[in-house]
């Protein structure tokens, strides 16, 4: 049944999409299998593999559930308060636009100041006990200083900007996008799932701990950016992260937990928590085709637009290889499914057993859905094309912008090399000069040129799936989330095809877990980055419970 896995994953993705990420990409998770991992098999595997990559080609040890000192069984009253706080956060239209000016100048930032006021009014105790700073005016940093300065801080991150809800789409929303409407099951509105359920849960959980008399031994930091939906995040976490590095030093943070996936009750029949423990890289390029202009009454056989068309066709005809490598968290996911999911296809399990069969499995998976293919290859999307100014003049310059999401085992460099190979060959075929990425000399005549456009990101380092941080993280997940028989869920490393604000923190810690603890079974919404975004009320309680437990457990540890 080769299609079983993909179908299950697609379903999972649809279910969980709304709890997820930026950039509109469903965070796809996947399969994990029973894998006899023989490191000697791995040696022959893949020339890009890091020397120790083989250690990722297995499902990690599942730590014992780690129960926090204080459980929080919310009363009806507390639930009501919690949902009211959440709905009010959604009602503040913190839309961030790509062309926003500086925080103190552009009036479109006004709702962000309203959001800061909302936090002050709603969580006074957390403001009193913590040290709240506004970084670059709108970044929010709240530090609860621990009594033991030798313990590295825990950072809880989330962003409070939301993707704009254009007025032209308002009539397609069942409830207005900033209504925070409560239909008894979900809170509706832009930003409900991305990312205000998490942000509010973090403040609620800390507040509840403070009310119970908790005093942190380990410093806890709430860190909120306001331009997560932009690739560069230059104004928000782009300013906060360097400040934290100044304060705490390189590798000065113990653990960072940010938005990401949640749990699923049914992935190949198994119950899994799927933290994002990797993140694809990012690259945009601009391709230019230059040709002599002139009157269009005496055109060449092919204009610059025709040439660009051939180039785009050639690029799409030469996609990146799909592959399962030890660097890919997707492979780890599959290993866990093989080991822990009752209905994982035995065909997949068999292919997983030997690295030599991984290409076969990769091609089975990639033919089943675009979302799975995105987990096991560098993706390419030609997103913008422009050229020509007038219908009676030949276009002198035609450009295309192409977006890449870089595979876990690739790099910015290897992506550039692939692009150059395809373009060089095509240019040669058409008799054009070719200027690669590093050849920025004067261009003239008929040419094809390529350059990097905007910020680029290498794939994220893998988060550890062994050691103290993993045991604390996964042990807490297993204490909070059970399957339907009451047994702890399997924690299966997964990854994101989009990028989060975590990208700014690689200097600060390797212990980065992208997980917000909302159950997929409760996420009926499909509206992330589109109309009808909403987040489940029960799911919100679950996020609160998760953060409440995590803060205690990390605080109790001397790691
Ligand atoms: C939580 O509280 C509810 C209602 O107060 C109660 O019915 C339930 O048994 C409690 N659960 C636990 C685990 O204490
Ligand atoms: C990029 O890759 C090429 C070929 O694989 C290699 O020769 C070159 O040194 C690499 N450059 C960098 C900066 O890593
Ligand atoms: C990480 O550290 C390197 C080397 O010190 C520095 O160049 C880079 O800007 C830092 N990254 C971030 C996101 O601060
Ligand atoms: Zn987000």
XYZ file of C-alpha atoms and ligand atoms in Angstrom:
602
model
C 0.000 0.000 0.000
C 2.490 2.617 -1.037
C -0.049 5.389 -0.908
C -1.050 4.793 2.698
C 1.750 6.749 4.239
C 1.408 9.807 2.089
C -2.322 9.890 2.606
C -1.875 9.743 6.347
C 0.693 12.457 6.214
C -1.402 14.681 4.057
C -4.247 14.244 6.454
C -2.021 15.040 9.346
C -0.752 18.077 7.574
C -4.215 19.345 6.839
C -5.157 18.795 10.407
C -2.173 20.396 11.901
C -1.493 23.129 9.406
C -2.991 25.886 11.479
C -0.832 25.322 14.471
C 2.095 25.706 12.265
C 4.365 27.921 10.685
C 5.289 30.872 8.889
C 5.551 31.122 5.174
C 2.379 29.222 4.616
C 4.108 25.932 4.367
C 2.650 23.091 6.265
C 5.338 21.827 8.471
C 5.379 18.359 7.227
C 6.247 15.612 9.400
C 6.617 12.221 8.750
C 7.181 8.718 9.027
C 9.432 6.878 11.234
C 10.403 3.316 11.110
C 11.926 0.438 12.651
C 15.408 0.658 11.690
C 18.231 -1.597 12.386
C 20.875 1.024 12.245
C 24.223 -0.297 11.298
C 26.698 2.450 11.150
C 28.815 0.590 8.629
C 25.933 0.814 6.187
C 25.954 4.523 6.525
C 29.553 5.041 5.696
C 28.943 4.452 2.047
C 25.936 6.545 1.955
C 26.203 10.086 0.805
C 29.133 12.286 0.153
C 27.510 15.346 1.703
C 26.912 13.540 4.988
C 28.602 14.960 8.007
C 30.875 12.360 9.614
C 28.531 11.761 12.527
C 25.291 12.030 10.551
C 24.671 8.291 10.944
C 23.606 8.819 14.543
C 20.434 10.500 13.272
C 19.316 7.521 11.241
C 17.391 5.964 14.106
C 14.441 6.757 16.301
C 15.819 8.345 19.481
C 15.584 6.766 22.926
C 12.285 7.731 24.498
C 12.994 9.185 27.943
C 10.797 8.396 30.941
C 7.901 10.807 31.390
C 9.052 13.658 33.583
C 6.197 14.956 35.685
C 6.455 18.518 36.951
C 6.204 19.254 40.666
C 2.896 21.072 40.202
C 0.201 19.888 37.832
C -2.328 22.410 36.636
C -5.811 21.084 36.255
C -7.594 24.234 35.134
C -10.889 25.022 36.825
C -13.849 26.120 34.706
C -13.242 29.648 35.911
C -9.585 29.517 34.871
C -10.532 28.118 31.494
C -12.904 30.975 30.924
C -10.232 33.510 31.829
C -7.713 31.780 29.601
C -9.950 31.823 26.558
C -10.960 35.404 27.156
C -7.290 36.450 27.238
C -6.612 34.525 24.078
C -9.579 35.979 22.186
C -8.613 39.515 23.172
C -5.097 38.983 21.819
C -6.544 37.886 18.474
C -8.695 41.026 18.347
C -5.632 43.266 18.060
C -4.781 43.502 14.356
C -0.986 43.249 14.524
C -0.561 42.897 10.775
C 2.941 43.248 9.483
C 3.553 44.471 5.961
C 6.691 43.938 3.953
C 7.068 47.654 3.318
C 6.490 48.887 6.866
C 8.625 51.842 7.924
C 10.411 52.200 11.264
C 8.398 51.411 14.428
C 8.161 55.020 15.601
C 7.351 56.438 12.201
C 4.883 54.228 10.387
C 1.328 54.475 11.806
C 0.673 50.908 10.714
C 2.601 49.751 13.784
C -0.036 51.289 16.104
C -1.740 47.953 16.891
C 1.613 46.631 18.094
C 1.662 49.288 20.813
C -1.928 48.290 21.624
C -0.722 44.719 21.982
C 1.949 45.784 24.461
C -0.742 47.589 26.462
C -2.929 44.488 26.322
C -0.071 42.428 27.774
C 0.469 44.934 30.586
C -3.215 45.014 31.474
C -3.707 41.277 31.206
C -0.544 40.016 32.861
C 0.395 42.591 35.519
C 2.149 40.094 37.785
C 4.446 38.907 34.984
C 5.305 42.545 34.330
C 6.004 43.183 37.990
C 8.162 40.095 38.587
C 9.973 40.154 35.280
C 12.126 42.790 33.681
C 10.263 43.888 30.561
C 12.273 45.581 27.826
C 11.173 46.814 24.448
C 13.931 46.134 21.973
C 13.926 48.339 18.905
C 10.626 49.722 20.260
C 8.454 46.729 19.415
C 10.476 43.635 20.270
C 9.357 42.331 23.683
C 11.786 40.716 26.079
C 10.720 39.709 29.583
C 13.484 38.304 31.770
C 12.683 36.466 34.988
C 16.053 36.394 36.636
C 16.896 33.077 38.256
C 18.524 32.758 41.668
C 21.357 30.622 40.271
C 23.335 32.592 37.685
C 25.392 29.521 36.795
C 22.368 27.988 35.039
C 21.930 29.051 31.423
C 18.545 30.596 30.640
C 15.513 28.973 29.062
C 14.072 31.050 26.208
C 10.400 30.787 25.282
C 9.820 32.427 21.953
C 6.799 33.429 19.855
C 5.944 36.287 17.533
C 3.048 38.680 17.704
C 2.883 39.870 14.127
C 0.347 38.213 11.876
C 0.053 37.895 8.126
C -2.193 40.677 6.827
C -5.849 39.852 6.228
C -6.608 41.981 3.164
C -9.958 43.778 3.236
C -10.781 42.249 -0.125
C -10.993 38.847 1.608
C -13.172 39.930 4.562
C -16.392 38.665 3.032
C -14.889 35.191 2.711
C -14.311 34.900 6.458
C -17.075 33.137 8.363
C -16.328 35.535 11.248
C -14.367 38.754 10.727
C -10.578 38.172 10.866
C -10.025 40.202 14.034
C -13.211 39.230 15.830
C -11.633 36.613 18.086
C -15.046 34.976 17.795
C -15.634 32.089 20.197
C -17.971 29.476 18.722
C -17.555 27.182 21.711
C -14.955 25.110 19.927
C -12.497 27.517 18.275
C -11.263 31.063 18.528
C -11.470 32.567 15.078
C -9.161 35.152 13.588
C -5.948 35.958 11.833
C -3.045 34.970 14.043
C -5.122 32.693 16.299
C -2.952 29.691 15.535
C 0.072 31.517 14.113
C 1.143 32.455 16.739
C -1.019 34.022 19.449
C -2.231 30.816 21.078
C 1.405 30.115 21.951
C 2.318 33.643 23.001
C -0.683 33.983 25.313
C -0.096 30.472 26.717
C 3.473 31.410 27.618
C 2.344 34.452 29.613
C -0.509 32.505 31.208
C 1.685 29.598 32.283
C 4.341 31.867 33.786
C 1.687 33.961 35.506
C 0.108 30.862 37.034
C 3.509 29.711 38.314
C 4.208 33.145 39.813
C 0.797 33.108 41.496
C 1.673 29.720 42.997
C 4.738 31.279 44.584
C 7.269 29.924 42.128
C 10.586 31.716 42.040
C 12.859 30.771 39.192
C 16.209 29.218 39.925
C 17.088 29.278 36.239
C 16.502 32.497 34.314
C 13.479 32.294 32.005
C 13.130 34.679 29.093
C 10.040 35.445 27.052
C 11.118 36.744 23.672
C 8.707 38.088 21.065
C 9.596 39.345 17.622
C 7.265 41.407 15.492
C 8.419 40.671 11.963
C 8.622 36.891 11.959
C 6.635 36.790 8.752
C 9.536 38.429 6.942
C 12.518 36.306 5.999
C 15.074 38.680 7.436
C 13.302 39.330 10.773
C 15.802 42.155 10.911
C 13.856 44.455 13.209
C 12.578 41.913 15.723
C 14.607 38.831 16.609
C 17.318 40.230 14.349
C 17.902 42.779 17.163
C 16.944 40.685 20.163
C 19.193 37.699 19.431
C 22.445 39.714 19.202
C 21.507 41.465 22.451
C 21.060 38.105 24.179
C 24.370 36.959 22.726
C 25.984 40.051 24.229
C 24.413 39.270 27.609
C 24.837 35.534 27.826
C 27.608 34.804 25.331
C 27.901 32.293 22.532
C 26.096 29.108 23.442
C 24.857 31.009 26.499
C 21.246 29.772 26.365
C 20.268 26.364 27.688
C 17.194 25.703 25.558
C 14.963 27.538 23.135
C 11.365 26.523 22.474
C 9.442 28.224 19.679
C 6.426 27.734 17.459
C 6.205 24.531 15.498
C 4.219 21.416 15.322
C 2.188 19.575 17.891
C 0.968 16.061 18.453
C -1.027 13.609 16.383
C -3.057 10.650 17.606
C -2.958 8.850 14.340
C 0.087 8.728 12.231
C 0.154 5.289 10.701
C -1.979 4.334 13.660
C 0.494 5.613 16.246
C 0.396 8.658 18.541
C 3.323 11.008 18.076
C 4.636 14.353 19.205
C 6.483 15.872 16.257
C 8.856 18.633 17.335
C 10.669 20.521 14.610
C 14.336 19.682 15.096
C 15.576 20.999 11.780
C 14.619 23.682 9.328
C 15.308 23.929 5.625
C 17.591 26.586 4.225
C 16.456 29.525 2.142
C 17.715 31.221 -1.019
C 16.248 33.657 -3.528
C 17.978 34.338 -6.821
C 17.469 36.760 -9.673
C 18.126 35.592 -13.219
C 18.587 38.293 -15.841
C 18.494 37.927 -19.595
C 20.000 40.883 -21.436
C 19.465 41.369 -25.153
C 19.919 44.308 -27.510
C 16.788 46.422 -27.691
C 15.343 47.831 -30.850
C 12.161 48.255 -32.805
C 9.903 45.263 -32.782
C 9.296 45.520 -36.544
C 12.617 43.735 -37.101
C 12.784 41.263 -34.229
C 15.159 38.354 -33.746
C 13.650 34.860 -33.781
C 13.537 34.923 -30.011
C 13.195 37.980 -27.793
C 14.581 38.166 -24.295
C 11.198 36.967 -23.057
C 11.387 33.878 -25.258
C 14.895 33.186 -23.980
C 13.749 33.509 -20.379
C 10.894 31.135 -21.123
C 13.342 28.510 -22.342
C 15.422 29.062 -19.233
C 12.459 28.593 -16.929
C 11.487 25.425 -18.771
C 15.044 24.106 -18.452
C 15.095 24.864 -14.734
C 11.829 23.090 -14.101
C 13.025 20.152 -16.193
C 16.103 19.865 -13.953
C 14.771 19.731 -10.401
C 16.883 18.875 -7.400
C 17.339 15.260 -6.486
C 14.912 13.843 -3.933
C 16.764 11.915 -1.290
C 16.556 10.562 2.203
C 19.750 11.268 4.088
C 20.718 11.021 7.748
C 20.698 14.837 7.833
C 16.992 14.827 7.086
C 14.724 14.854 10.139
C 12.201 13.208 7.866
C 14.330 10.086 7.819
C 14.341 10.115 11.623
C 10.549 10.527 11.571
C 10.245 7.487 9.348
C 12.490 5.487 11.649
C 10.189 6.265 14.595
C 7.086 5.359 12.615
C 8.665 2.050 11.696
C 9.382 1.376 15.315
C 6.226 2.715 16.954
C 3.365 3.008 14.446
C 1.231 -0.124 14.127
C 0.154 0.470 10.544
C 3.355 1.663 9.015
C 3.589 -0.063 5.616
C 5.921 -3.027 5.782
C 7.209 -2.137 2.342
C 8.476 1.185 3.648
C 9.883 -0.469 6.745
C 11.841 -2.857 4.604
C 13.262 -0.106 2.402
C 14.249 1.899 5.452
C 16.418 -0.877 6.756
C 19.284 -0.311 4.393
C 20.661 3.035 3.169
C 21.058 1.509 -0.260
C 17.235 1.364 -0.505
C 16.617 4.906 0.694
C 16.622 6.400 -2.824
C 13.838 3.980 -3.746
C 11.824 5.031 -0.725
C 12.532 8.695 -1.483
C 11.115 8.320 -4.938
C 8.020 6.531 -3.640
C 7.449 9.327 -1.144
C 8.133 12.174 -3.540
C 5.697 10.962 -6.139
C 2.917 10.896 -3.594
C 2.632 14.576 -2.678
C 4.267 17.954 -3.042
C 4.450 18.307 0.712
C 6.423 15.121 1.153
C 8.654 15.958 -1.738
C 9.419 19.246 -0.005
C 10.706 17.309 2.993
C 13.212 15.339 0.957
C 14.563 17.733 -1.640
C 15.535 21.283 -2.340
C 12.452 22.901 -3.827
C 12.467 25.501 -6.547
C 9.678 27.956 -7.406
C 9.844 30.589 -10.124
C 7.671 33.209 -8.462
C 8.124 36.541 -10.247
C 8.914 37.342 -13.838
C 9.183 40.702 -15.510
C 10.394 42.149 -18.778
C 9.397 44.490 -21.535
C 7.999 48.002 -21.269
C 6.137 48.651 -24.475
C 4.401 46.545 -27.071
C 6.416 47.928 -29.974
C 9.859 47.746 -28.350
C 12.078 44.711 -27.804
C 12.653 43.922 -24.135
C 16.248 44.688 -23.199
C 16.157 43.176 -19.757
C 14.039 40.270 -18.578
C 14.309 39.065 -14.998
C 12.953 36.176 -12.970
C 12.975 35.703 -9.189
C 13.264 32.131 -8.013
C 12.815 30.852 -4.476
C 14.640 27.821 -3.075
C 14.060 25.923 0.164
C 17.297 24.091 0.703
C 17.384 20.411 1.627
C 18.843 19.417 4.992
C 21.856 17.766 3.374
C 22.554 20.629 0.948
C 23.826 24.185 1.320
C 23.506 27.624 -0.212
C 26.661 26.869 -2.165
C 25.531 23.523 -3.540
C 22.218 25.082 -4.548
C 24.049 27.837 -6.413
C 26.244 25.270 -8.175
C 23.171 23.357 -9.355
C 21.570 26.530 -10.681
C 24.775 27.508 -12.458
C 25.095 24.123 -14.136
C 21.601 24.361 -15.580
C 21.929 27.992 -16.637
C 25.400 27.628 -18.114
C 24.294 24.753 -20.284
C 21.211 26.595 -21.448
C 23.170 29.786 -22.178
C 25.674 27.839 -24.214
C 22.925 26.170 -26.199
C 21.479 29.560 -27.103
C 24.830 31.214 -27.782
C 24.610 33.646 -24.860
C 27.334 34.770 -22.483
C 26.891 33.415 -18.973
C 27.707 35.247 -15.744
C 27.580 33.070 -12.642
C 27.093 34.152 -9.027
C 30.617 35.376 -8.487
C 31.053 37.043 -11.859
C 29.796 40.532 -11.419
C 31.756 42.149 -14.231
C 30.250 44.506 -16.764
C 27.648 42.661 -18.741
C 26.839 43.531 -22.300
C 25.504 42.023 -25.496
C 23.339 38.935 -25.138
C 23.726 37.281 -21.792
C 22.263 35.299 -18.952
C 23.310 36.318 -15.449
C 22.390 35.100 -11.994
C 22.785 36.630 -8.544
C 21.600 36.116 -4.979
C 18.638 38.298 -4.145
C 17.933 39.141 -0.507
C 18.830 37.169 2.603
C 19.876 33.534 2.335
C 19.923 30.929 5.095
C 21.765 27.651 5.444
C 19.657 24.711 6.672
C 19.427 24.809 10.473
C 21.730 22.687 12.577
C 19.962 19.578 13.876
C 18.684 19.800 17.430
C 20.079 17.064 19.662
C 18.051 13.909 20.219
C 20.127 12.724 23.130
C 21.618 14.343 26.205
C 20.158 16.462 28.955
C 18.214 18.984 26.911
C 16.569 16.227 24.887
C 15.716 14.239 27.987
C 14.115 17.246 29.630
C 12.254 18.269 26.520
C 11.057 14.843 25.417
C 10.460 13.659 29.006
C 8.164 16.637 29.572
C 6.322 16.014 26.301
C 5.799 12.404 27.404
C 4.458 13.478 30.784
C 1.958 15.894 29.257
C 0.792 14.027 26.153
C -0.638 10.528 26.167
C -2.165 8.358 23.498
C -5.757 7.184 23.801
C -4.696 4.281 26.022
C -3.009 6.675 28.434
C 0.503 5.738 27.350
C 3.091 8.465 26.711
C 3.381 9.544 23.106
C 6.446 8.777 21.057
C 8.509 11.900 20.451
C 9.587 11.781 16.826
C 11.994 14.434 15.558
C 10.527 16.262 12.584
C 11.282 19.434 10.698
C 9.973 22.544 9.115
C 10.025 23.390 5.442
C 9.504 27.048 6.354
C 11.627 29.223 8.597
C 10.968 30.565 12.060
C 12.590 33.244 14.179
C 14.799 30.469 15.605
C 17.156 31.125 12.718
C 18.540 34.056 14.696
C 19.495 31.866 17.674
C 21.927 29.330 16.250
C 24.823 31.097 17.965
C 23.028 30.944 21.300
C 22.104 27.304 21.654
C 21.951 24.060 19.774
C 19.005 22.936 21.902
C 16.229 24.372 19.743
C 12.836 22.657 19.784
C 10.016 23.937 17.583
C 6.949 22.585 19.310
C 3.823 24.199 20.637
C 1.958 21.241 22.007
C -1.387 21.550 20.305
C -3.046 18.289 19.320
C -3.710 17.784 15.622
C -7.006 16.112 16.483
C -8.227 19.478 17.708
C -6.985 21.499 14.792
C -9.824 21.543 12.379
C -8.849 24.833 10.927
C -7.203 25.162 7.595
C -6.778 28.886 7.558
C -3.138 29.486 8.268
C -2.095 32.456 6.152
C -5.482 32.398 4.453
C -9.129 33.004 5.337
C -10.826 31.436 8.359
C -7.753 30.950 10.487
C -8.786 29.663 13.907
C -7.382 27.723 16.829
C -9.020 25.168 19.035
C -9.975 26.123 22.575
C -9.052 22.713 24.003
C -5.823 22.977 22.020
C -5.079 26.281 23.729
C -5.454 24.694 27.186
C -3.111 22.013 26.034
C -0.459 24.551 24.996
C -0.782 26.231 28.406
C -0.353 22.892 30.189
C 2.684 22.057 28.113
C 4.473 25.348 28.820
C 3.531 25.193 32.512
C 5.157 21.750 32.798
C 8.201 22.587 30.701
C 9.150 25.698 32.678
C 9.019 23.733 35.941
C 11.011 20.793 34.657
C 13.732 22.910 33.107
C 13.867 24.951 36.298
C 14.245 21.829 38.429
C 17.167 20.570 36.359
C 20.757 21.506 37.064
C 21.823 20.773 33.484
C -9.520 17.960 36.991
O -10.623 18.678 37.472
C -11.871 18.154 37.054
C -12.961 19.103 37.494
O -12.583 19.855 38.605
C -12.020 16.747 37.621
O -13.241 16.185 37.213
C -10.875 15.878 37.149
O -10.922 14.613 37.704
C -9.527 16.534 37.470
N -8.467 15.771 36.855
C -7.333 15.519 37.457
C -6.318 14.756 36.658
O -7.106 15.879 38.597
C 31.245 25.715 -3.327
O 31.242 24.484 -4.015
C 32.304 24.354 -4.941
C 32.091 23.087 -5.740
O 31.363 22.111 -5.047
C 33.633 24.343 -4.185
O 34.706 24.208 -5.070
C 33.744 25.671 -3.438
O 34.915 25.680 -2.647
C 32.538 25.893 -2.543
N 32.587 27.224 -1.996
C 32.369 27.474 -0.719
C 32.404 28.901 -0.307
O 32.127 26.598 0.088
C 26.680 34.381 14.878
O 28.057 34.549 15.127
C 28.808 34.927 13.983
C 30.290 34.898 14.351
O 30.529 35.637 15.500
C 28.329 36.289 13.502
O 29.041 36.682 12.358
C 26.851 36.196 13.169
O 26.338 37.452 12.790
C 26.066 35.669 14.360
N 24.685 35.399 13.938
C 23.649 36.045 14.417
C 22.318 35.658 13.855
O 23.722 36.893 15.279
Zn 4.545 31.861 12.871
